[in-house]
Short mmCIF file of C-alpha atoms and ligand atoms in Angstrom, two decimals:
data_model
loop_
_atom_site.label_atom_id
_atom_site.label_comp_id
_atom_site.label_asym_id
_atom_site.label_seq_id
_atom_site.Cartn_x
_atom_site.Cartn_y
_atom_site.Cartn_z
CA MET H 1 150.99 68.89 64.92
CA LYS H 2 148.28 68.88 62.23
CA ILE H 3 147.07 72.31 61.21
CA GLY H 4 143.87 72.98 59.28
CA VAL H 5 143.43 76.33 57.51
CA ILE H 6 139.82 77.27 56.77
CA GLY H 7 139.60 79.84 53.96
CA THR H 8 142.54 79.95 51.56
CA GLY H 9 142.18 83.56 50.38
CA TYR H 10 144.95 86.17 50.60
CA VAL H 11 145.56 85.50 54.28
CA GLY H 12 144.73 81.79 54.46
CA LEU H 13 146.85 80.65 51.54
CA VAL H 14 149.91 82.51 52.79
CA THR H 15 149.32 81.22 56.32
CA GLY H 16 148.92 77.61 55.15
CA VAL H 17 151.91 77.62 52.84
CA CYS H 18 154.18 79.35 55.36
CA MET H 19 153.05 77.08 58.23
CA ALA H 20 154.11 74.16 56.04
CA GLU H 21 157.36 75.93 55.25
CA ILE H 22 158.24 76.19 58.96
CA GLY H 23 157.70 72.46 59.36
CA HIS H 24 154.04 71.84 60.13
CA ASP H 25 151.66 69.41 58.53
CA VAL H 26 149.00 71.57 56.89
CA ILE H 27 145.68 71.03 55.16
CA GLY H 28 143.85 73.98 53.59
CA THR H 29 140.21 74.19 52.57
CA ASP H 30 137.97 76.76 50.91
CA VAL H 31 134.36 76.95 49.68
CA VAL H 32 135.61 78.09 46.27
CA ALA H 33 136.54 74.81 44.57
CA GLU H 34 138.67 76.54 41.93
CA LYS H 35 141.05 77.91 44.59
CA ILE H 36 141.57 74.39 45.95
CA ASP H 37 142.05 72.87 42.48
CA LEU H 38 144.65 75.49 41.64
CA ALA H 39 146.46 75.24 44.98
CA SER H 40 146.59 71.43 44.74
CA GLN H 41 148.37 71.83 41.41
CA GLY H 42 150.85 74.30 42.88
CA THR H 43 149.24 77.43 41.47
CA SER H 44 148.23 80.40 43.58
CA HIS H 45 144.87 82.00 42.71
CA MET H 46 146.35 85.42 43.47
CA TYR H 47 149.63 87.17 42.77
CA GLU H 48 151.86 87.29 45.83
CA PRO H 49 155.65 87.39 45.33
CA GLY H 50 157.42 84.20 46.43
CA LEU H 51 154.23 82.34 47.34
CA GLU H 52 153.96 79.95 44.42
CA GLU H 53 157.54 78.71 44.82
CA LEU H 54 156.90 77.78 48.46
CA LEU H 55 153.52 76.29 47.57
CA LYS H 56 155.11 73.97 45.02
CA ALA H 57 158.04 73.06 47.28
CA ASN H 58 155.82 72.12 50.23
CA LEU H 59 153.35 70.17 48.09
CA LYS H 60 156.30 68.20 46.82
CA ARG H 61 157.66 67.67 50.30
CA GLY H 62 154.30 66.19 51.23
CA ASN H 63 153.45 68.30 54.28
CA LEU H 64 150.94 70.57 52.52
CA HIS H 65 147.56 69.41 51.22
CA PHE H 66 144.33 70.98 50.04
CA SER H 67 140.82 69.63 50.26
CA LYS H 68 137.32 70.77 49.30
CA ASP H 69 135.93 68.80 52.20
CA LEU H 70 135.51 71.11 55.18
CA ASP H 71 134.21 68.36 57.47
CA LYS H 72 137.22 66.13 56.87
CA THR H 73 139.63 69.05 57.21
CA ILE H 74 138.17 69.86 60.61
CA GLN H 75 138.20 66.26 61.76
CA SER H 76 141.79 65.67 60.69
CA ALA H 77 143.36 68.74 62.32
CA GLU H 78 144.25 69.46 65.93
CA VAL H 79 144.63 73.20 65.36
CA LEU H 80 142.27 75.13 63.07
CA PHE H 81 143.15 78.57 61.76
CA VAL H 82 140.01 80.43 60.73
CA CYS H 83 140.90 82.70 57.79
CA VAL H 84 137.51 83.39 56.21
CA ASN H 85 136.72 86.95 55.22
CA THR H 86 134.76 89.38 57.35
CA PRO H 87 133.18 91.78 54.83
CA GLN H 88 131.97 95.25 55.70
CA ARG H 89 128.27 95.79 56.25
CA GLU H 90 126.44 99.00 55.43
CA ASP H 91 126.84 100.48 58.92
CA GLY H 92 130.62 99.87 58.81
CA SER H 93 130.56 96.87 61.11
CA ALA H 94 132.10 93.54 60.11
CA ASP H 95 129.83 90.82 58.78
CA MET H 96 130.65 87.81 60.93
CA SER H 97 128.32 85.33 59.29
CA TYR H 98 131.13 83.32 57.65
CA VAL H 99 132.93 83.04 60.99
CA GLU H 100 129.69 81.89 62.61
CA GLY H 101 129.10 79.34 59.83
CA VAL H 102 132.59 77.93 60.23
CA SER H 103 132.18 77.77 64.03
CA ARG H 104 129.04 75.67 63.64
CA LYS H 105 130.83 73.34 61.24
CA ILE H 106 133.65 72.95 63.74
CA ALA H 107 131.09 72.10 66.45
CA GLU H 108 129.45 69.45 64.27
CA ASN H 109 132.81 67.84 63.46
CA LEU H 110 134.39 68.00 66.90
CA ASN H 111 135.82 64.48 67.13
CA ASP H 112 138.76 65.22 69.42
CA TYR H 113 140.28 68.16 71.31
CA LYS H 114 140.83 71.12 68.97
CA LEU H 115 142.28 74.57 69.27
CA VAL H 116 140.33 77.05 67.14
CA VAL H 117 142.48 80.05 66.26
CA GLU H 118 140.94 83.21 64.85
CA LYS H 119 143.31 84.73 62.29
CA SER H 120 140.95 87.08 60.41
CA THR H 121 140.59 90.62 61.69
CA VAL H 122 137.57 90.51 63.92
CA PRO H 123 135.79 92.73 66.43
CA VAL H 124 136.85 92.31 70.03
CA LYS H 125 134.82 89.52 71.71
CA THR H 126 134.57 87.43 68.51
CA SER H 127 136.51 84.55 70.01
CA GLN H 128 134.01 84.50 72.86
CA TRP H 129 131.21 84.22 70.29
CA ILE H 130 133.07 81.41 68.51
CA LYS H 131 133.43 79.63 71.84
CA ARG H 132 129.75 80.03 72.65
CA THR H 133 128.69 78.88 69.17
CA ILE H 134 130.84 75.76 69.32
CA SER H 135 129.56 74.97 72.84
CA LEU H 136 125.94 75.39 71.70
CA TYR H 137 126.22 73.21 68.60
CA LYS H 138 128.74 70.53 69.55
CA ARG H 139 127.29 67.04 69.68
CA LYS H 140 129.78 65.37 71.99
CA GLU H 141 131.32 66.34 75.31
CA ILE H 142 134.73 67.02 73.84
CA ASP H 143 137.06 69.75 74.99
CA PHE H 144 138.20 72.62 72.79
CA ASP H 145 139.87 76.01 73.15
CA VAL H 146 139.66 79.24 71.22
CA ALA H 147 142.51 81.67 70.65
CA SER H 148 143.25 84.83 68.73
CA ASN H 149 146.40 85.04 66.62
CA PRO H 150 145.93 88.08 64.38
CA GLU H 151 147.84 88.31 61.13
CA PHE H 152 149.97 91.33 60.27
CA LEU H 153 150.83 90.34 56.71
CA ARG H 154 151.11 93.05 54.08
CA GLU H 155 150.12 92.06 50.60
CA GLY H 156 153.10 92.14 48.29
CA THR H 157 155.47 91.16 51.11
CA ALA H 158 153.24 88.64 52.87
CA VAL H 159 155.63 85.70 52.63
CA SER H 160 158.60 87.52 54.12
CA ASP H 161 156.32 89.17 56.71
CA PHE H 162 155.29 85.68 57.81
CA LEU H 163 158.77 84.19 57.79
CA GLU H 164 160.45 87.20 59.43
CA PRO H 165 157.76 88.59 61.73
CA ASP H 166 158.18 91.65 63.98
CA ARG H 167 155.85 90.09 66.48
CA ILE H 168 153.51 87.17 67.01
CA ILE H 169 150.50 87.98 69.15
CA ILE H 170 148.91 85.06 70.92
CA GLY H 171 145.63 85.71 72.73
CA VAL H 172 144.68 82.72 74.89
CA GLU H 173 142.71 81.81 77.98
CA THR H 174 144.14 78.38 78.83
CA GLU H 175 147.61 76.95 79.38
CA ARG H 176 146.93 74.21 76.87
CA ALA H 177 146.16 76.71 74.10
CA ARG H 178 149.21 78.80 75.00
CA LYS H 179 151.52 75.79 74.83
CA ILE H 180 150.16 74.68 71.46
CA LEU H 181 150.58 78.12 69.89
CA GLU H 182 154.03 78.57 71.43
CA LYS H 183 155.00 75.24 69.91
CA ILE H 184 153.66 76.24 66.50
CA TYR H 185 155.67 79.47 66.62
CA GLU H 186 158.71 77.91 68.37
CA LYS H 187 160.93 79.26 65.59
CA PHE H 188 159.97 82.85 66.50
CA LYS H 189 159.80 82.43 70.27
CA ASP H 190 161.77 85.62 70.96
CA ARG H 191 159.01 87.62 69.22
CA VAL H 192 155.94 86.11 70.87
CA LEU H 193 153.70 88.25 73.07
CA VAL H 194 151.08 86.33 75.02
CA THR H 195 147.94 88.23 76.05
CA ASN H 196 144.35 87.49 76.85
CA ILE H 197 141.99 87.12 73.90
CA ASP H 198 140.32 90.56 74.06
CA THR H 199 143.76 92.20 74.09
CA ALA H 200 144.97 90.26 71.05
CA GLU H 201 141.84 91.17 69.11
CA ILE H 202 142.22 94.84 69.98
CA ILE H 203 145.97 94.85 69.14
CA LYS H 204 145.12 93.93 65.55
CA HIS H 205 142.42 96.55 65.02
CA ALA H 206 144.39 99.18 66.94
CA SER H 207 147.54 98.56 64.85
CA ASN H 208 145.79 98.83 61.51
CA SER H 209 143.86 101.93 62.54
CA PHE H 210 146.99 103.57 63.91
CA LEU H 211 148.82 103.04 60.61
CA ALA H 212 145.79 104.36 58.73
CA LEU H 213 145.81 107.45 60.98
CA LYS H 214 149.49 107.97 60.23
CA ILE H 215 148.82 107.98 56.49
CA CYS H 216 145.82 110.31 56.95
CA TYR H 217 147.97 112.67 58.96
CA ILE H 218 150.66 112.95 56.30
CA ASN H 219 148.00 113.37 53.63
CA LEU H 220 146.44 116.19 55.64
CA MET H 221 149.88 117.81 55.91
CA SER H 222 150.23 117.45 52.12
CA GLU H 223 147.11 119.59 51.73
CA LEU H 224 148.80 122.24 53.86
CA CYS H 225 151.97 121.96 51.77
CA GLU H 226 149.98 122.52 48.58
CA LYS H 227 148.65 125.80 49.97
CA THR H 228 152.14 126.97 51.01
CA HIS H 229 155.67 126.63 49.67
CA ALA H 230 156.43 123.51 51.70
CA ASP H 231 157.40 120.14 50.26
CA ILE H 232 155.66 117.10 51.78
CA GLU H 233 158.51 114.73 50.90
CA LEU H 234 160.91 116.79 53.00
CA VAL H 235 158.32 117.34 55.72
CA ALA H 236 157.91 113.53 55.96
CA ARG H 237 161.66 113.02 55.95
CA GLY H 238 162.15 115.64 58.63
CA MET H 239 159.42 114.16 60.81
CA GLY H 240 160.60 110.60 60.25
CA LEU H 241 164.09 111.37 61.54
CA ASP H 242 162.57 111.49 65.00
CA PRO H 243 162.65 107.83 66.08
CA ARG H 244 159.49 108.42 68.12
CA ILE H 245 157.68 109.11 64.85
CA GLY H 246 159.61 106.82 62.50
CA LYS H 247 159.86 107.16 58.76
CA GLN H 248 157.50 104.39 57.68
CA PHE H 249 153.93 104.98 56.56
CA LEU H 250 154.53 108.66 55.94
CA ARG H 251 154.16 108.49 52.17
CA ALA H 252 151.59 111.05 51.11
CA GLY H 253 149.44 110.07 48.17
CA ILE H 254 146.00 109.34 46.87
CA GLY H 255 144.94 107.67 50.12
CA PHE H 256 144.98 104.16 51.49
CA GLY H 257 142.96 101.26 50.10
CA GLY H 258 143.04 97.51 50.43
CA SER H 259 141.01 94.93 52.25
CA CYS H 260 142.12 96.08 55.69
CA PHE H 261 142.68 99.76 56.47
CA PRO H 262 139.39 101.28 55.22
CA LYS H 263 137.30 98.42 56.59
CA ASP H 264 139.13 98.08 59.91
CA LEU H 265 139.01 101.80 60.60
CA ARG H 266 135.22 101.79 60.16
CA ALA H 267 134.78 98.54 62.08
CA LEU H 268 136.80 99.82 65.05
CA ALA H 269 134.84 103.08 65.03
CA LYS H 270 131.61 101.07 65.15
CA ILE H 271 132.87 98.76 67.90
CA GLY H 272 133.90 101.76 70.01
CA GLU H 273 130.61 103.56 69.47
CA ASP H 274 128.62 100.48 70.37
CA LEU H 275 130.62 100.36 73.61
CA GLY H 276 129.90 104.04 74.28
CA VAL H 277 133.33 105.41 73.34
CA ASN H 278 133.61 108.56 71.21
CA MET H 279 135.40 107.39 68.05
CA ASN H 280 135.32 110.67 66.08
CA LEU H 281 139.10 110.55 65.60
CA LEU H 282 138.73 107.44 63.43
CA LYS H 283 135.62 108.71 61.66
CA ASP H 284 137.45 111.91 60.68
CA ALA H 285 140.35 109.85 59.35
CA ASP H 286 137.96 107.94 57.11
CA LYS H 287 136.61 111.27 55.78
CA ILE H 288 140.14 112.62 55.16
CA ASN H 289 140.98 109.47 53.23
CA LEU H 290 137.85 109.62 51.06
CA LYS H 291 138.57 113.28 50.32
CA ARG H 292 141.88 112.27 48.72
CA ILE H 293 139.96 111.10 45.65
CA GLU H 294 138.17 114.46 45.21
CA ILE H 295 141.44 116.34 45.67
CA PHE H 296 143.00 114.16 42.95
CA VAL H 297 140.05 114.64 40.57
CA GLU H 298 140.25 118.41 41.18
CA LYS H 299 143.88 118.31 40.00
CA ILE H 300 142.84 116.54 36.80
CA LYS H 301 140.20 119.23 36.27
CA LYS H 302 142.77 121.94 36.94
CA ALA H 303 144.90 120.46 34.17
CA LEU H 304 142.20 119.57 31.64
CA TRP H 305 139.30 121.91 32.56
CA ILE H 306 136.55 119.84 30.91
CA LEU H 307 136.86 116.08 31.39
CA LYS H 308 134.13 115.05 28.95
CA ASP H 309 135.54 113.25 25.90
CA LYS H 310 139.13 113.60 27.13
CA LYS H 311 141.39 110.58 26.66
CA ILE H 312 143.02 109.68 29.95
CA ALA H 313 145.62 106.98 30.61
CA VAL H 314 145.37 105.38 34.06
CA LEU H 315 148.52 103.60 35.25
CA GLY H 316 148.11 101.44 38.35
CA LEU H 317 144.91 99.68 39.35
CA SER H 318 145.90 97.56 42.37
CA PHE H 319 145.62 99.23 45.79
CA LYS H 320 149.41 99.04 46.16
CA PRO H 321 152.30 97.61 44.09
CA GLU H 322 153.23 93.91 43.98
CA THR H 323 149.69 92.63 44.28
CA ASP H 324 146.76 91.97 41.95
CA ASP H 325 144.33 92.94 44.73
CA ILE H 326 141.96 95.78 43.85
CA ARG H 327 139.76 95.69 46.95
CA GLU H 328 139.01 99.30 48.01
CA SER H 329 141.63 100.49 45.55
CA PRO H 330 141.65 104.28 45.02
CA SER H 331 141.75 103.53 41.28
CA ILE H 332 138.15 102.27 41.37
CA LYS H 333 136.86 105.52 42.83
CA VAL H 334 138.88 107.66 40.42
CA ILE H 335 137.70 105.62 37.42
CA LYS H 336 134.06 105.88 38.53
CA ARG H 337 134.36 109.65 38.88
CA LEU H 338 135.97 110.05 35.45
CA LEU H 339 133.37 107.83 33.78
CA GLU H 340 130.65 110.04 35.28
CA GLU H 341 132.43 113.05 33.80
CA GLY H 342 132.39 111.41 30.34
CA SER H 343 136.14 110.76 29.91
CA PHE H 344 137.56 107.92 27.82
CA LEU H 345 139.95 105.81 29.87
CA ARG H 346 142.73 103.49 28.90
CA LEU H 347 143.85 101.39 31.84
CA TYR H 348 147.06 99.52 32.52
CA ASP H 349 148.43 97.56 35.48
CA PRO H 350 151.15 94.89 35.56
CA LYS H 351 149.02 92.39 37.52
CA ALA H 352 145.53 93.69 38.34
CA MET H 353 143.82 94.08 34.96
CA GLU H 354 142.07 90.72 35.08
CA ASN H 355 140.46 91.61 38.41
CA MET H 356 139.56 95.11 37.21
CA ARG H 357 137.83 93.79 34.10
CA LYS H 358 135.24 92.21 36.42
CA ILE H 359 134.29 95.68 37.69
CA PHE H 360 134.84 97.71 34.52
CA PRO H 361 134.29 95.42 31.53
CA GLU H 362 135.73 96.45 28.22
CA GLU H 363 132.27 96.43 26.62
CA SER H 364 131.82 100.02 27.82
CA PRO H 365 133.01 102.35 25.05
CA GLN H 366 134.59 104.58 27.70
CA ILE H 367 136.93 101.83 28.98
CA SER H 368 139.78 99.99 27.33
CA TYR H 369 142.76 98.06 28.64
CA ALA H 370 146.27 98.49 27.27
CA LYS H 371 149.04 95.93 26.95
CA SER H 372 151.72 98.35 28.10
CA PRO H 373 152.03 101.82 29.62
CA TYR H 374 153.15 103.12 26.22
CA GLU H 375 149.99 101.81 24.56
CA ALA H 376 147.90 103.31 27.38
CA VAL H 377 149.24 106.83 26.85
CA LYS H 378 148.90 106.85 23.04
CA ASP H 379 147.13 110.09 22.03
CA ALA H 380 146.11 110.68 25.67
CA ASN H 381 145.34 114.15 26.98
CA ALA H 382 146.67 113.23 30.42
CA LEU H 383 148.41 110.43 32.29
CA LEU H 384 147.40 109.47 35.85
CA ILE H 385 149.65 107.55 38.24
CA ILE H 386 147.55 105.74 40.85
CA THR H 387 149.91 102.97 42.04
CA GLU H 388 153.68 103.23 42.43
CA TRP H 389 154.75 100.07 40.56
CA ASP H 390 158.49 100.01 39.74
CA GLU H 391 157.54 99.63 36.08
CA PHE H 392 156.09 103.16 36.14
CA ILE H 393 159.04 104.64 38.02
CA ASP H 394 161.34 103.23 35.31
CA LEU H 395 159.29 104.42 32.31
CA ASP H 396 161.02 106.01 29.35
CA LEU H 397 159.39 109.40 29.80
CA LYS H 398 160.72 110.75 26.50
CA ARG H 399 158.85 107.99 24.72
CA ILE H 400 155.76 108.67 26.84
CA ASN H 401 155.97 112.31 25.85
CA ASP H 402 156.13 111.38 22.16
CA GLU H 403 153.08 109.13 22.42
CA MET H 404 150.81 111.58 24.26
CA ALA H 405 148.56 114.21 22.69
CA ASN H 406 149.17 116.55 25.64
CA SER H 407 152.14 116.13 27.96
CA ILE H 408 150.34 116.21 31.28
CA ILE H 409 151.02 113.92 34.25
CA ILE H 410 148.92 113.87 37.41
CA ASP H 411 150.85 111.73 39.86
CA GLY H 412 148.96 110.44 42.91
CA ARG H 413 152.05 108.77 44.42
CA ASN H 414 154.92 111.22 43.91
CA ILE H 415 157.00 108.79 41.86
CA TYR H 416 158.85 111.38 39.77
CA ILE H 417 161.13 114.27 40.59
CA PRO H 418 159.19 117.41 39.55
CA SER H 419 162.14 119.29 38.01
CA LYS H 420 163.16 116.27 35.91
CA VAL H 421 159.74 115.64 34.37
CA ARG H 422 159.21 119.34 33.77
CA ASP H 423 162.59 119.55 32.01
CA LEU H 424 161.30 116.85 29.66
CA GLY H 425 158.41 119.15 28.76
CA PHE H 426 155.64 117.75 30.95
CA GLU H 427 153.11 119.73 32.90
CA TYR H 428 153.34 117.86 36.22
CA TYR H 429 151.00 117.75 39.21
CA SER H 430 151.89 115.69 42.27
CA VAL H 431 151.02 115.53 45.99
CA GLY H 432 152.08 118.21 48.47
CA ARG H 433 154.86 119.55 46.26
CA GLN H 434 155.15 122.46 43.92
C1 UDX V 1 141.63 88.89 55.18
C2 UDX V 1 141.26 88.74 56.65
O1 UDX V 1 141.21 87.39 56.99
C3 UDX V 1 140.02 89.47 56.93
O2 UDX V 1 139.74 89.44 58.27
C4 UDX V 1 140.26 90.87 56.53
O3 UDX V 1 139.24 91.66 56.98
C5 UDX V 1 140.44 90.93 55.07
O4 UDX V 1 141.59 90.24 54.78
P1 UDX V 1 141.45 87.73 52.99
O5 UDX V 1 142.22 86.48 53.14
O6 UDX V 1 142.13 88.88 52.36
O7 UDX V 1 140.87 88.15 54.38
O8 UDX V 1 140.06 87.50 52.28
P2 UDX V 1 139.74 86.58 51.06
O9 UDX V 1 140.85 86.60 50.09
O10 UDX V 1 138.37 86.94 50.64
O11 UDX V 1 139.76 85.12 51.70
C6 UDX V 1 138.76 84.54 52.44
C7 UDX V 1 138.56 83.12 51.91
O12 UDX V 1 137.66 82.41 52.73
C8 UDX V 1 138.01 83.09 50.50
O13 UDX V 1 138.85 82.32 49.68
C9 UDX V 1 136.64 82.46 50.66
O14 UDX V 1 136.26 81.68 49.55
C10 UDX V 1 136.84 81.63 51.90
N1 UDX V 1 135.61 81.29 52.64
C11 UDX V 1 134.72 82.25 52.96
C12 UDX V 1 135.40 79.98 53.02
O15 UDX V 1 136.19 79.09 52.72
N2 UDX V 1 134.28 79.70 53.74
C13 UDX V 1 133.36 80.62 54.07
O16 UDX V 1 132.37 80.30 54.70
C14 UDX V 1 133.59 81.95 53.66
C1 UDX V 2 147.91 96.25 56.00
C2 UDX V 2 148.84 96.18 57.22
O1 UDX V 2 150.07 96.89 56.90
C3 UDX V 2 149.13 94.75 57.60
O2 UDX V 2 149.93 94.71 58.77
C4 UDX V 2 147.80 94.05 57.85
O3 UDX V 2 147.99 92.70 58.17
C5 UDX V 2 146.90 94.16 56.64
O4 UDX V 2 146.72 95.53 56.29
P1 UDX V 2 148.14 95.92 53.38
O5 UDX V 2 146.75 96.45 53.33
O6 UDX V 2 148.47 94.67 52.63
O7 UDX V 2 148.58 95.66 54.90
O8 UDX V 2 149.14 97.04 52.80
P2 UDX V 2 149.92 98.31 53.38
O9 UDX V 2 151.31 98.25 52.90
O10 UDX V 2 149.73 98.47 54.83
O11 UDX V 2 149.21 99.51 52.60
C6 UDX V 2 147.83 99.82 52.80
C7 UDX V 2 147.46 101.05 52.01
O12 UDX V 2 148.08 102.20 52.54
C8 UDX V 2 147.85 101.00 50.53
O13 UDX V 2 146.79 101.51 49.74
C9 UDX V 2 149.05 101.90 50.44
O14 UDX V 2 149.19 102.51 49.18
C10 UDX V 2 148.72 102.93 51.51
N1 UDX V 2 149.93 103.60 52.06
C11 UDX V 2 150.82 102.89 52.79
C12 UDX V 2 150.10 104.96 51.85
O15 UDX V 2 149.28 105.63 51.19
N2 UDX V 2 151.19 105.58 52.41
C13 UDX V 2 152.11 104.89 53.16
O16 UDX V 2 153.06 105.52 53.62
C14 UDX V 2 151.92 103.51 53.35
#
């Protein structure tokens, strides 16, 4: 079976490479020529653990190819996975223009039966729109099907999430489409759930929003803990021992970011409202998450009083560890707030500095980038932890203490044990703990 992957971004590249890895013949395409050039040479345009090794191996094996030619990619594949992005519009809804554009291209190049599979996170009913668009623009009377097969990959663990999935959701409306997708995912047949298309689309949005709600809930509880003598880490542990709750996604912190949770929460709220459903639960969650930034900045103010002219080291720029992705990263909002206050910031991240330079160039006198955490904290009045990279957990805190002008840590991810850092002489502020 020949698979075409349209859009080789974070989702598409992982999907293409892993589809090849499980034995399919894959061709990937993207409008950004540089991504295709890099991928063809065995280089990933983004940092994702384990991806480049599989990319190289499958290129060598000959069952993975990349092309800049969208028309040819469409014509040569029997199954097309649509992985283009669906950016957020001002009203919170998803901008579907790339999906529409791709659908029209598929219609124009329909040379044989094709199954068009929507992989991007999309509003319910999108597949129906894709179907209608292809029907309207196709030039020949050739059959096609649409399906929804949402991705559940987490950045940082995307390869293993693909190769060891918890579940594969297949939303189809014909037997032919079901059989093709079941064949593609033969290896994981015990984990396949077949639904209709609307259900599959809602499962994706509902899952992401539910996880986002879970994080909001624990963050809200952390606010309560800060006003009492409770400890959020133990509260989360105690709650998580109940298998009905589960221990995952109960890490309190600076709030969730990334290309999915913030956007999907707003998109689902908008979809529901447009359908006449009261979605205030999700809208409140969005507000709670945004408030995390103000709560964090308040802690910095509590420690430093006046932020103007203070030297602040910022460790962690990506929205989570093990990725270079900074989309909707809490770090961006914190940095913006501190720049407004007139602070001087020295930033460090193991993988995300190149991306961050595009948003905060070094030309600004208030911004500089450090080569190591130790360089970042030199003469700093405070150190902020925004992302829980292992490198920060393993820091030599004695050395950090020596380098800093004032020994103050404001930790947005609870990576240190309060008593230990305080014993080393730090003033330490964390989340939901004394
Ligand atoms: C994913 C999901 O697919 C999306 O639904 C979700 O909301 C965000 O996360 P992701 O892979 O992370 O998207 O996005 P991105 O890395 O931007 O990749 C999309 C790719 O599609 C880009 O490489 C872009 O160049 C490409 N693209 C976009 C096309 O090839 N053609 C287009 O018309 C538009
Ligand atoms: C998410 C979903 O998990 C994945 O299934 C979907 O396909 C895409 O969206 P991703 O955004 O890559 O994946 O990362 P995830 O690990 O879910 O983390 C999202 C955000 O939540 C990060 O900013 C992370 O720091 C935050 N988070 C996560 C918390 O603040 N606390 C937690 O307990 C877990």
